[in-house]
Amino acid sequence: MLEINALRAGITDKEILKGIDLIVPTGEVHAIMGPNGSGKSTLSYILSGRDGYDVTGGTAMFDGHDLLEMDPEERAAAGLFLAFQYPVELPGVNNANFLRTALNAQRRARGEEELDAVKFLKLARAEIKRLSMADDMLKRNVNVGFSGGEKKRNEVLQMAILRPKLAILDETDSGLDIDALKIVADGVNALRSPDFSALVITHYQRLLDYIVPDRVHVLAGGRIIRSGGPELAHELEANGYAAVVAEAA
Amino acid sequence: MAAVAETLDTVAAVTEGGYKWGFSTDIEMDMAPKGLNEDIVRLISSRKNEPAWLLEWRLKAFALWKKLDEPNWAKIHHAPIDYQDLHYYAAPKKKQGPKSLDEVDPELLKMYEKLGIPLKEHAILAGVEPVEGERPPIAIDAVFDSVSVATTFKDTLAKSGVIFCPISEAVHSHPELVRQYLGSVVPAGDNYFAALNSAVFSDGSFVFIPKGVRCPMELSTYFRINARNTGQFERTLIIVEDGGHVSYLEGCTAPQRDENQLHAAVVELVALTDATIKYSTVQNWYPGDADGKGGIYNFVTKRGACRGARSKISWTQVETGSAITWKYPSCVLIGDGSVGEFYSVAVTTNRQQADTGTKMIHIGKNTKSTIVSKGISAGRSDNTYRGLVRIMKNADGARNFTQCDSLLIGDQCGAHTVPYIESRNPTAKTEHEATTSKIAEDQLFYCRQRGLSQEDAVGLIVNGFCKDVLKELPMEFAVEAQKLLAVSLEGSVG
């Protein structure tokens, strides 16, 4: 379970998150929607431990771990996965090597046995097949020369292989055509289980047609101003954020 | 940018205590008095019982050296070197050179063991078949300060006609070959440091691969500077006759000392028709401490002549050590269709300065050269690629491809690329590509979010950056080199 309590954070001299309260129970998928500049990406970075942000108050607990006290790699090993809005290129590092190193680092941290190359490839190939991706995905350098859609698919593949307990998808739908959107959604839906939860950050309701959330939260001005069921996403789509923001003010 | 400061601290911690090869060995030494003059040159020559022609050759080089000036065009800075304040000859005390490994000073064997250099042939000598999966044998010449202390597998190699021995021995056992080729690629007056080396060179390896022979194992020389205030001036000469093939590796380390030590080597390669020479270096001389105190001054002239048609010389180097590196392994492509290659990774951290690159001189028709240089700078170091591609008038159809990539770590280091391209033939084609990049915060964060530690992330990114070069190294060296890169850069990223 992810439990965020009165979280305040920002960058030097500027508070971006002004007291976030949010609970994502294990097994649920929650969506966070909101206008540009509302703090959606900041929230995902703070939860995953990116440098450059100051947390000025509040807590973020995940399955009993105090996230804010942990290094990014410790959070990863605890089961937190961030699907990046802009996946990063790693020239000369092939996907298979990258993923195996990452998976084994996590397994080592959890005291589990590492996977040898053969076992890893078997696992990776099975996931690639399940996600209807191209076989050469593993041989290619991490995100180098990938189209926007391929990069997002690669995020989904990594997620499928790393099997997180909590996935944060930071506008994974931006710039995707409808086919790619379906692949991303299928990837998330395949992981849905009583042990898995997800925080889906998005601008648009479109993605939520494919990943149907249990709850929808509206983030504006650094606060969650409204929460509701999946129907809230439709309301936002129909009336725009301005109406909800005005109503909350 | 908290991570920057934090990791720069880590790199400081690591590099200060991190040079694992910095121990010194207590060995009784035979030392020449400090200083350089004709008498010292004569002394070196007489210690080695050299024939008159070689002494004359040395003296001529010494005369040239006195007239030459230290080169000043490289982007390196150091206090003036007092050439009279150095010992020019230092050798472990022994009545005679060891005849076999059993006679080598056990202290020396222990030191090489500590360095991970196997100076043993036991498995092979005892007639035991090598176990599958075990590392294949490598013949090693170990050079300690000024002299070669042991050469392994000489007899095995001799069976296929390969000569692999200290050059001081070759002067006596194969004088005709040494006389014919010594200085034929790097003449004594080539440059200041080559002249110095020619006057006082002490030892080094000699390799001769006869016609049509593919050398049955990797050959390797391991250089170790131990003595204090001593210059090391080794000289390597490799000759491969028609259709021959050799892969040669060189490794270097030195004790951690506060004063700078001078290393001025010369390497000459000769490839005749259809011959191939692959020369790999992992250079890890002591780089000095975080404040730039101590470390080796590495002024090296390496050049290969592709004299025969379709001959090929390939240089691969991984340079992580030395306070100063001044080194441009070059190929003179004389034979038609000959090929020159240069693959380089140069890492500088702390106050290290590297000015390194290559020269490809295209003389023959349809000659081809490839240059791939990867420079990685961290700390307050300076890393310069300096390369010359010269296409001569008759080199119809010559081709060159150059790629220079620089990776910056932190914001206090420098990377510089200085390519010279001279083409005197209109049919020639040259290409030059260059990039400069930083290990970005977002690359590191991406890796860490997936579970990698900061160190592993840096290692992964740097190894990815160097991949095109590392894949040119012989398998086992590549693994060593990857580890060395990781150690050299441990924690240096933010």
XYZ file of N, CA, C and O in Angstrom, chain B residues 191-331:
564
model
N 62.308 12.159 -32.381
C 61.855 13.193 -31.456
C 62.697 13.109 -30.190
O 63.480 12.174 -30.006
N 62.529 14.077 -29.347
C 63.327 14.209 -28.130
C 63.344 12.930 -27.295
O 64.396 12.432 -26.900
N 62.154 12.379 -27.067
C 62.069 11.226 -26.183
C 62.552 9.947 -26.862
O 63.093 9.052 -26.217
N 62.349 9.867 -28.181
C 62.848 8.714 -28.915
C 64.380 8.732 -28.914
O 65.031 7.694 -28.791
N 64.964 9.919 -29.034
C 66.421 10.030 -29.013
C 66.945 9.625 -27.642
O 67.924 8.879 -27.525
N 66.267 10.089 -26.604
C 66.665 9.736 -25.240
C 66.612 8.227 -25.049
O 67.547 7.608 -24.555
N 65.501 7.651 -25.489
C 65.350 6.203 -25.369
C 66.461 5.476 -26.134
O 67.054 4.529 -25.618
N 66.738 5.925 -27.349
C 67.740 5.243 -28.169
C 69.106 5.275 -27.488
O 69.887 4.342 -27.607
N 69.384 6.345 -26.783
C 70.683 6.462 -26.114
C 70.766 5.553 -24.892
O 71.803 4.954 -24.636
N 69.684 5.437 -24.154
C 69.795 4.766 -22.850
C 68.863 3.564 -22.680
O 68.734 3.049 -21.578
N 68.204 3.118 -23.751
C 67.217 2.042 -23.551
C 67.895 0.858 -22.862
O 69.064 0.570 -23.089
N 67.110 0.246 -21.993
C 67.707 -0.778 -21.159
C 67.282 -2.159 -21.615
O 68.115 -3.021 -21.877
N 65.999 -2.346 -21.701
C 65.543 -3.652 -22.153
C 64.146 -3.517 -22.721
O 63.631 -2.409 -22.865
N 63.539 -4.615 -22.997
C 62.234 -4.600 -23.622
C 62.088 -5.924 -24.331
O 62.906 -6.824 -24.135
N 61.067 -6.070 -25.122
C 60.834 -7.366 -25.747
C 61.203 -7.343 -27.216
O 61.080 -6.319 -27.894
N 61.608 -8.508 -27.676
C 61.900 -8.679 -29.090
C 61.051 -9.836 -29.591
O 61.014 -10.905 -28.969
N 60.360 -9.590 -30.684
C 59.512 -10.642 -31.254
C 59.811 -10.771 -32.731
O 59.870 -9.767 -33.455
N 60.003 -12.009 -33.165
C 60.182 -12.252 -34.594
C 59.293 -13.417 -35.006
O 59.371 -14.508 -34.450
N 58.417 -13.150 -35.951
C 57.526 -14.208 -36.450
C 57.940 -14.483 -37.890
O 57.818 -13.617 -38.763
N 58.452 -15.691 -38.151
C 58.931 -15.971 -39.511
C 57.785 -16.144 -40.510
O 56.616 -16.269 -40.126
N 58.167 -16.165 -41.759
C 57.244 -16.315 -42.882
C 56.150 -17.352 -42.630
O 56.442 -18.488 -42.261
N 54.925 -16.959 -42.838
C 53.823 -17.920 -42.825
C 53.450 -18.473 -41.460
O 52.616 -19.362 -41.360
N 54.050 -17.962 -40.386
C 53.745 -18.535 -39.068
C 52.697 -17.685 -38.341
O 52.785 -16.473 -38.289
N 51.721 -18.383 -37.826
C 50.742 -17.750 -36.977
C 51.162 -18.039 -35.555
O 51.192 -19.210 -35.154
N 51.523 -17.036 -34.812
C 52.047 -17.267 -33.468
C 51.032 -18.049 -32.646
O 49.873 -17.660 -32.541
N 51.461 -19.209 -32.080
C 50.483 -20.121 -31.461
C 49.878 -19.613 -30.157
O 48.923 -20.193 -29.674
N 50.432 -18.553 -29.566
C 49.794 -18.019 -28.353
C 49.960 -16.504 -28.297
O 50.746 -15.925 -29.034
N 49.183 -15.907 -27.417
C 49.316 -14.466 -27.206
C 50.674 -14.197 -26.568
O 51.099 -14.922 -25.678
N 51.331 -13.164 -27.017
C 52.580 -12.766 -26.386
C 52.296 -11.538 -25.534
O 51.474 -10.708 -25.884
N 53.005 -11.440 -24.422
C 52.707 -10.338 -23.530
C 53.960 -9.855 -22.821
O 54.811 -10.651 -22.440
N 54.070 -8.563 -22.660
C 55.142 -8.022 -21.834
C 54.503 -7.285 -20.689
O 53.531 -6.561 -20.881
N 55.058 -7.493 -19.514
C 54.530 -6.813 -18.364
C 55.606 -5.893 -17.803
O 56.661 -6.348 -17.384
N 55.353 -4.591 -17.847
C 56.341 -3.628 -17.398
C 56.033 -3.173 -15.988
O 54.902 -2.850 -15.656
N 57.070 -3.146 -15.173
C 56.898 -2.726 -13.798
C 58.043 -1.771 -13.459
O 59.205 -2.120 -13.588
N 57.696 -0.546 -13.083
C 58.715 0.361 -12.576
C 58.732 0.185 -11.073
O 57.675 0.219 -10.447
N 59.876 -0.029 -10.476
C 59.926 -0.193 -9.027
C 60.847 0.841 -8.377
O 60.448 1.542 -7.458
N 62.076 0.936 -8.872
C 63.087 1.756 -8.193
C 62.688 3.223 -8.162
O 61.932 3.708 -9.001
N 63.217 3.914 -7.166
C 62.963 5.325 -6.962
C 63.847 6.145 -7.885
O 64.967 5.746 -8.204
N 63.374 7.298 -8.303
C 64.187 8.228 -9.110
C 64.819 7.556 -10.322
O 65.953 7.826 -10.671
N 64.105 6.640 -10.887
C 64.653 5.910 -12.011
C 63.765 6.128 -13.224
O 62.552 6.115 -13.110
N 64.404 6.330 -14.326
C 63.627 6.405 -15.551
C 63.502 5.013 -16.121
O 64.377 4.165 -15.922
N 62.419 4.743 -16.786
C 62.335 3.460 -17.485
C 62.286 3.730 -18.977
O 61.473 4.515 -19.453
N 63.187 3.066 -19.686
C 63.326 3.327 -21.115
C 63.347 1.998 -21.836
O 64.408 1.500 -22.184
N 62.194 1.393 -22.010
C 62.273 0.105 -22.670
C 62.035 0.267 -24.160
O 61.515 1.264 -24.640
N 62.423 -0.755 -24.849
C 62.410 -0.703 -26.300
C 61.840 -2.018 -26.788
O 62.336 -3.082 -26.449
N 60.803 -1.953 -27.562
C 60.185 -3.173 -28.066
C 60.281 -3.182 -29.586
O 60.062 -2.160 -30.235
N 60.615 -4.332 -30.107
C 60.756 -4.465 -31.564
C 60.034 -5.737 -31.988
O 60.331 -6.824 -31.485
N 59.069 -5.575 -32.872
C 58.301 -6.740 -33.342
C 58.371 -6.788 -34.863
O 58.042 -5.805 -35.532
N 58.809 -7.933 -35.370
C 58.920 -8.084 -36.814
C 58.091 -9.289 -37.232
O 58.255 -10.389 -36.684
N 57.208 -9.087 -38.163
C 56.415 -10.208 -38.665
C 56.646 -10.325 -40.160
O 56.360 -9.397 -40.923
N 57.166 -11.485 -40.552
C 57.466 -11.709 -41.968
C 56.203 -12.049 -42.753
O 55.113 -12.193 -42.189
N 56.378 -12.240 -44.048
C 55.256 -12.457 -44.964
C 54.227 -13.460 -44.423
O 54.572 -14.583 -44.067
N 53.011 -13.045 -44.385
C 51.918 -13.945 -44.023
C 51.870 -14.314 -42.548
O 51.035 -15.097 -42.134
N 52.754 -13.760 -41.745
C 52.771 -14.092 -40.318
C 51.705 -13.331 -39.556
O 51.087 -12.393 -40.068
N 51.509 -13.772 -38.296
C 50.447 -13.168 -37.514
C 50.841 -13.201 -36.050
O 51.279 -14.228 -35.541
N 50.662 -12.096 -35.353
C 50.924 -12.111 -33.917
C 49.973 -11.163 -33.190
O 49.564 -10.133 -33.725
N 49.602 -11.574 -31.981
C 48.826 -10.701 -31.110
C 49.651 -10.494 -29.850
O 50.073 -11.446 -29.199
N 49.912 -9.249 -29.544
C 50.845 -8.909 -28.480
C 50.173 -7.977 -27.485
O 49.491 -7.038 -27.875
N 50.352 -8.273 -26.210
C 49.709 -7.462 -25.176
C 50.758 -6.853 -24.277
O 51.766 -7.471 -23.996
N 50.476 -5.672 -23.801
C 51.416 -5.078 -22.858
C 50.646 -4.481 -21.702
O 49.593 -3.886 -21.865
N 51.194 -4.692 -20.502
C 50.561 -4.148 -19.303
C 51.593 -3.443 -18.464
O 52.761 -3.793 -18.483
N 51.177 -2.418 -17.743
C 52.148 -1.642 -16.970
C 51.571 -1.182 -15.644
O 50.450 -0.704 -15.571
N 52.386 -1.285 -14.578
C 52.027 -0.673 -13.303
C 53.291 -0.152 -12.624
O 54.393 -0.477 -13.024
N 53.115 0.656 -11.607
C 54.250 1.214 -10.880
C 53.844 1.478 -9.439
O 52.672 1.668 -9.148
N 54.828 1.505 -8.522
C 54.488 1.794 -7.128
C 53.995 3.226 -6.985
O 54.257 4.084 -7.820
N 53.289 3.426 -5.881
C 52.746 4.728 -5.564
C 53.866 5.533 -4.910
O 54.289 5.213 -3.811
N 54.382 6.537 -5.567
C 55.456 7.340 -4.993
C 55.112 8.804 -5.153
O 54.399 9.200 -6.064
N 55.673 9.613 -4.247
C 55.344 11.033 -4.265
C 56.015 11.785 -5.398
O 55.551 12.822 -5.832
N 57.160 11.272 -5.853
C 57.828 12.022 -6.914
C 57.416 11.460 -8.272
O 56.953 10.329 -8.372
N 57.587 12.266 -9.278
C 57.234 11.812 -10.612
C 58.343 10.914 -11.155
O 59.495 11.061 -10.812
N 57.934 9.979 -11.962
C 58.914 9.096 -12.573
C 58.759 9.150 -14.073
O 57.647 9.236 -14.592
N 59.879 9.089 -14.749
C 59.866 9.238 -16.206
C 59.850 7.883 -16.898
O 60.618 6.988 -16.548
N 58.983 7.761 -17.851
C 58.931 6.553 -18.659
C 58.944 6.998 -20.115
O 58.047 7.716 -20.551
N 59.985 6.640 -20.829
C 60.068 7.048 -22.241
C 60.411 5.824 -23.069
O 61.573 5.462 -23.225
N 59.393 5.163 -23.560
C 59.599 3.913 -24.294
C 59.519 4.158 -25.798
O 58.974 5.163 -26.254
N 60.055 3.205 -26.528
C 59.885 3.205 -27.983
C 59.420 1.815 -28.389
O 59.953 0.813 -27.926
N 58.401 1.780 -29.209
C 57.929 0.507 -29.752
C 57.961 0.611 -31.269
O 57.439 1.565 -31.845
N 58.600 -0.364 -31.890
C 58.648 -0.392 -33.359
C 58.028 -1.697 -33.854
O 58.360 -2.774 -33.351
N 57.154 -1.578 -34.816
C 56.532 -2.763 -35.410
C 56.817 -2.769 -36.904
O 56.738 -1.728 -37.558
N 57.126 -3.947 -37.424
C 57.337 -4.064 -38.863
C 56.481 -5.208 -39.375
O 56.614 -6.345 -38.910
N 55.583 -4.911 -40.319
C 54.746 -5.950 -40.909
C 55.082 -6.058 -42.390
O 54.945 -5.083 -43.129
N 55.524 -7.242 -42.796
C 55.825 -7.439 -44.221
C 54.570 -7.937 -44.950
O 53.483 -7.952 -44.373
N 54.732 -8.350 -46.200
C 53.568 -8.686 -47.025
C 52.578 -9.626 -46.323
O 52.970 -10.659 -45.780
N 51.333 -9.232 -46.327
C 50.235 -10.028 -45.749
C 50.395 -10.335 -44.261
O 49.715 -11.215 -43.733
N 51.279 -9.643 -43.603
C 51.484 -9.893 -42.168
C 50.488 -9.089 -41.340
O 50.015 -8.041 -41.769
N 50.174 -9.604 -40.161
C 49.248 -8.899 -39.271
C 49.850 -8.773 -37.875
O 50.339 -9.752 -37.310
N 49.804 -7.583 -37.335
C 50.231 -7.376 -35.949
C 49.098 -6.699 -35.195
O 48.572 -5.681 -35.625
N 48.727 -7.337 -34.115
C 47.715 -6.738 -33.248
C 48.407 -6.411 -31.938
O 48.933 -7.294 -31.268
N 48.458 -5.148 -31.594
C 49.203 -4.710 -30.419
C 48.239 -4.072 -29.428
O 47.615 -3.065 -29.723
N 48.091 -4.678 -28.266
C 47.129 -4.152 -27.282
C 47.853 -3.703 -26.026
O 48.785 -4.363 -25.566
N 47.415 -2.610 -25.482
C 48.041 -2.071 -24.278
C 46.986 -1.804 -23.217
O 45.947 -1.228 -23.522
N 47.262 -2.243 -22.000
C 46.479 -1.745 -20.879
C 47.472 -1.024 -19.985
O 48.323 -1.645 -19.360
N 47.425 0.282 -20.029
C 48.419 1.095 -19.326
C 47.827 1.607 -18.032
O 46.843 2.329 -18.037
N 48.440 1.210 -16.945
C 47.923 1.583 -15.639
C 49.069 2.009 -14.727
O 49.149 1.606 -13.581
N 49.975 2.829 -15.259
C 51.025 3.391 -14.429
C 50.384 4.208 -13.316
O 49.304 4.772 -13.498
N 51.081 4.364 -12.221
C 50.548 5.143 -11.103
C 50.213 6.574 -11.579
O 51.059 7.266 -12.138
N 48.975 7.015 -11.384
C 48.542 8.309 -11.933
C 48.802 9.497 -11.019
O 48.475 10.623 -11.387
N 49.368 9.290 -9.854
C 49.508 10.411 -8.915
C 48.297 10.457 -8.001
O 47.303 9.764 -8.229
N 48.375 11.285 -6.962
C 47.244 11.337 -6.039
C 46.247 12.413 -6.473
O 46.371 13.008 -7.543
N 45.267 12.670 -5.610
C 44.174 13.565 -5.992
C 44.659 14.992 -6.250
O 44.051 15.751 -7.001
N 45.788 15.363 -5.621
C 46.308 16.720 -5.823
C 47.339 16.776 -6.937
O 47.988 17.806 -7.143
N 47.514 15.670 -7.609
C 48.465 15.662 -8.720
C 49.894 15.440 -8.257
O 50.842 15.700 -8.994
N 50.059 14.926 -7.051
C 51.402 14.656 -6.567
C 51.817 13.251 -6.999
O 51.082 12.299 -6.806
N 53.015 13.156 -7.533
C 53.525 11.858 -7.947
C 52.919 11.405 -9.265
O 52.171 12.133 -9.917
N 53.246 10.177 -9.640
C 52.715 9.639 -10.883
C 53.777 9.574 -11.962
O 54.814 10.198 -11.874
N 53.483 8.783 -12.957
C 54.439 8.544 -14.038
C 54.250 9.577 -15.145
O 53.128 9.928 -15.506
N 55.366 10.068 -15.653
C 55.337 10.854 -16.887
C 55.578 9.873 -18.029
O 56.653 9.308 -18.144
N 54.591 9.710 -18.829
C 54.639 8.666 -19.854
C 54.815 9.293 -21.239
O 53.853 9.774 -21.832
N 56.048 9.309 -21.714
C 56.333 9.906 -23.028
C 56.776 8.789 -23.957
O 57.920 8.350 -23.897
N 55.875 8.340 -24.772
C 56.126 7.105 -25.500
C 55.969 7.297 -26.999
O 55.057 7.968 -27.457
N 56.893 6.711 -27.741
C 56.788 6.741 -29.204
C 56.518 5.327 -29.694
O 57.337 4.435 -29.504
N 55.361 5.149 -30.293
C 54.998 3.839 -30.819
C 54.651 3.997 -32.281
O 53.831 4.860 -32.624
N 55.277 3.195 -33.092
C 54.983 3.333 -34.523
C 55.110 1.979 -35.200
O 55.976 1.183 -34.851
N 54.237 1.741 -36.153
C 54.295 0.505 -36.910
C 54.413 0.828 -38.382
O 53.812 1.784 -38.867
N 55.220 0.023 -39.078
C 55.353 0.211 -40.520
C 54.719 -0.979 -41.224
O 55.142 -2.116 -41.028
N 53.688 -0.697 -42.012
C 53.105 -1.728 -42.856
C 53.897 -1.699 -44.158
O 53.561 -0.966 -45.083
N 54.983 -2.470 -44.191
C 55.878 -2.372 -45.350
C 55.380 -3.193 -46.522
O 55.667 -2.877 -47.663
N 54.706 -4.295 -46.236
C 54.298 -5.176 -47.326
C 52.861 -4.903 -47.744
O 52.074 -4.305 -47.009
N 52.555 -5.368 -48.978
C 51.185 -5.232 -49.474
C 50.237 -5.982 -48.535
O 50.589 -7.017 -47.981
N 49.047 -5.430 -48.352
C 47.966 -6.037 -47.567
C 48.358 -6.342 -46.117
O 47.716 -7.149 -45.454
N 49.408 -5.742 -45.640
C 49.764 -5.974 -44.233
C 48.828 -5.152 -43.353
O 48.157 -4.233 -43.826
N 48.795 -5.499 -42.077
C 47.843 -4.824 -41.197
C 48.437 -4.650 -39.805
O 48.971 -5.596 -39.230
N 48.330 -3.451 -39.302
C 48.753 -3.203 -37.925
C 47.598 -2.555 -37.176
O 46.989 -1.594 -37.643
N 47.294 -3.137 -36.027
C 46.166 -2.654 -35.259
C 46.621 -2.340 -33.833
O 47.151 -3.192 -33.140
N 46.460 -1.091 -33.427
C 46.785 -0.692 -32.058
C 45.493 -0.602 -31.250
O 44.553 0.044 -31.691
N 45.470 -1.222 -30.106
C 44.341 -1.020 -29.203
C 44.910 -0.619 -27.849
O 45.805 -1.283 -27.339
N 44.442 0.454 -27.297
C 44.977 0.847 -25.993
C 43.875 1.255 -25.029
O 42.888 1.874 -25.409
N 44.064 0.833 -23.799
C 43.207 1.317 -22.719
C 44.142 1.997 -21.730
O 44.996 1.359 -21.122
N 44.031 3.305 -21.628
C 44.959 4.092 -20.844
C 44.223 4.658 -19.645
O 43.350 5.500 -19.800
N 44.566 4.178 -18.466
C 43.912 4.742 -17.286
C 44.929 5.384 -16.354
O 44.566 6.131 -15.465
N 46.198 5.063 -16.523
C 47.210 5.511 -15.569
C 48.002 6.702 -16.043
O 47.620 7.382 -16.986
N 49.127 6.949 -15.361
C 50.096 8.014 -15.641
C 49.580 9.398 -15.275
O 48.431 9.732 -15.499
N 50.484 10.211 -14.713
C 50.144 11.606 -14.448
C 50.052 12.349 -15.772
O 49.165 13.176 -15.981
N 50.994 12.030 -16.658
C 50.988 12.647 -17.992
C 51.149 11.550 -19.030
O 52.009 10.682 -18.908
N 50.308 11.578 -20.022
C 50.451 10.641 -21.127
C 50.676 11.436 -22.401
O 49.910 12.358 -22.704
N 51.726 11.075 -23.097
C 52.093 11.743 -24.358
C 52.399 10.600 -25.300
O 53.442 9.975 -25.197
N 51.465 10.260 -26.144
C 51.590 8.975 -26.812
C 50.705 8.926 -28.052
O 49.511 9.184 -27.954
N 51.294 8.578 -29.175
C 50.555 8.604 -30.443
C 50.906 7.378 -31.283
O 51.657 7.480 -32.250
N 50.412 6.216 -30.907
C 50.736 5.015 -31.684
C 50.305 5.202 -33.141
O 49.158 5.558 -33.409
N 51.236 5.000 -34.046
C 51.012 5.394 -35.430
C 51.219 4.245 -36.393
O 51.841 3.245 -36.059
N 50.695 4.426 -37.600
C 50.915 3.441 -38.657
C 51.408 4.160 -39.903
O 50.824 5.162 -40.318
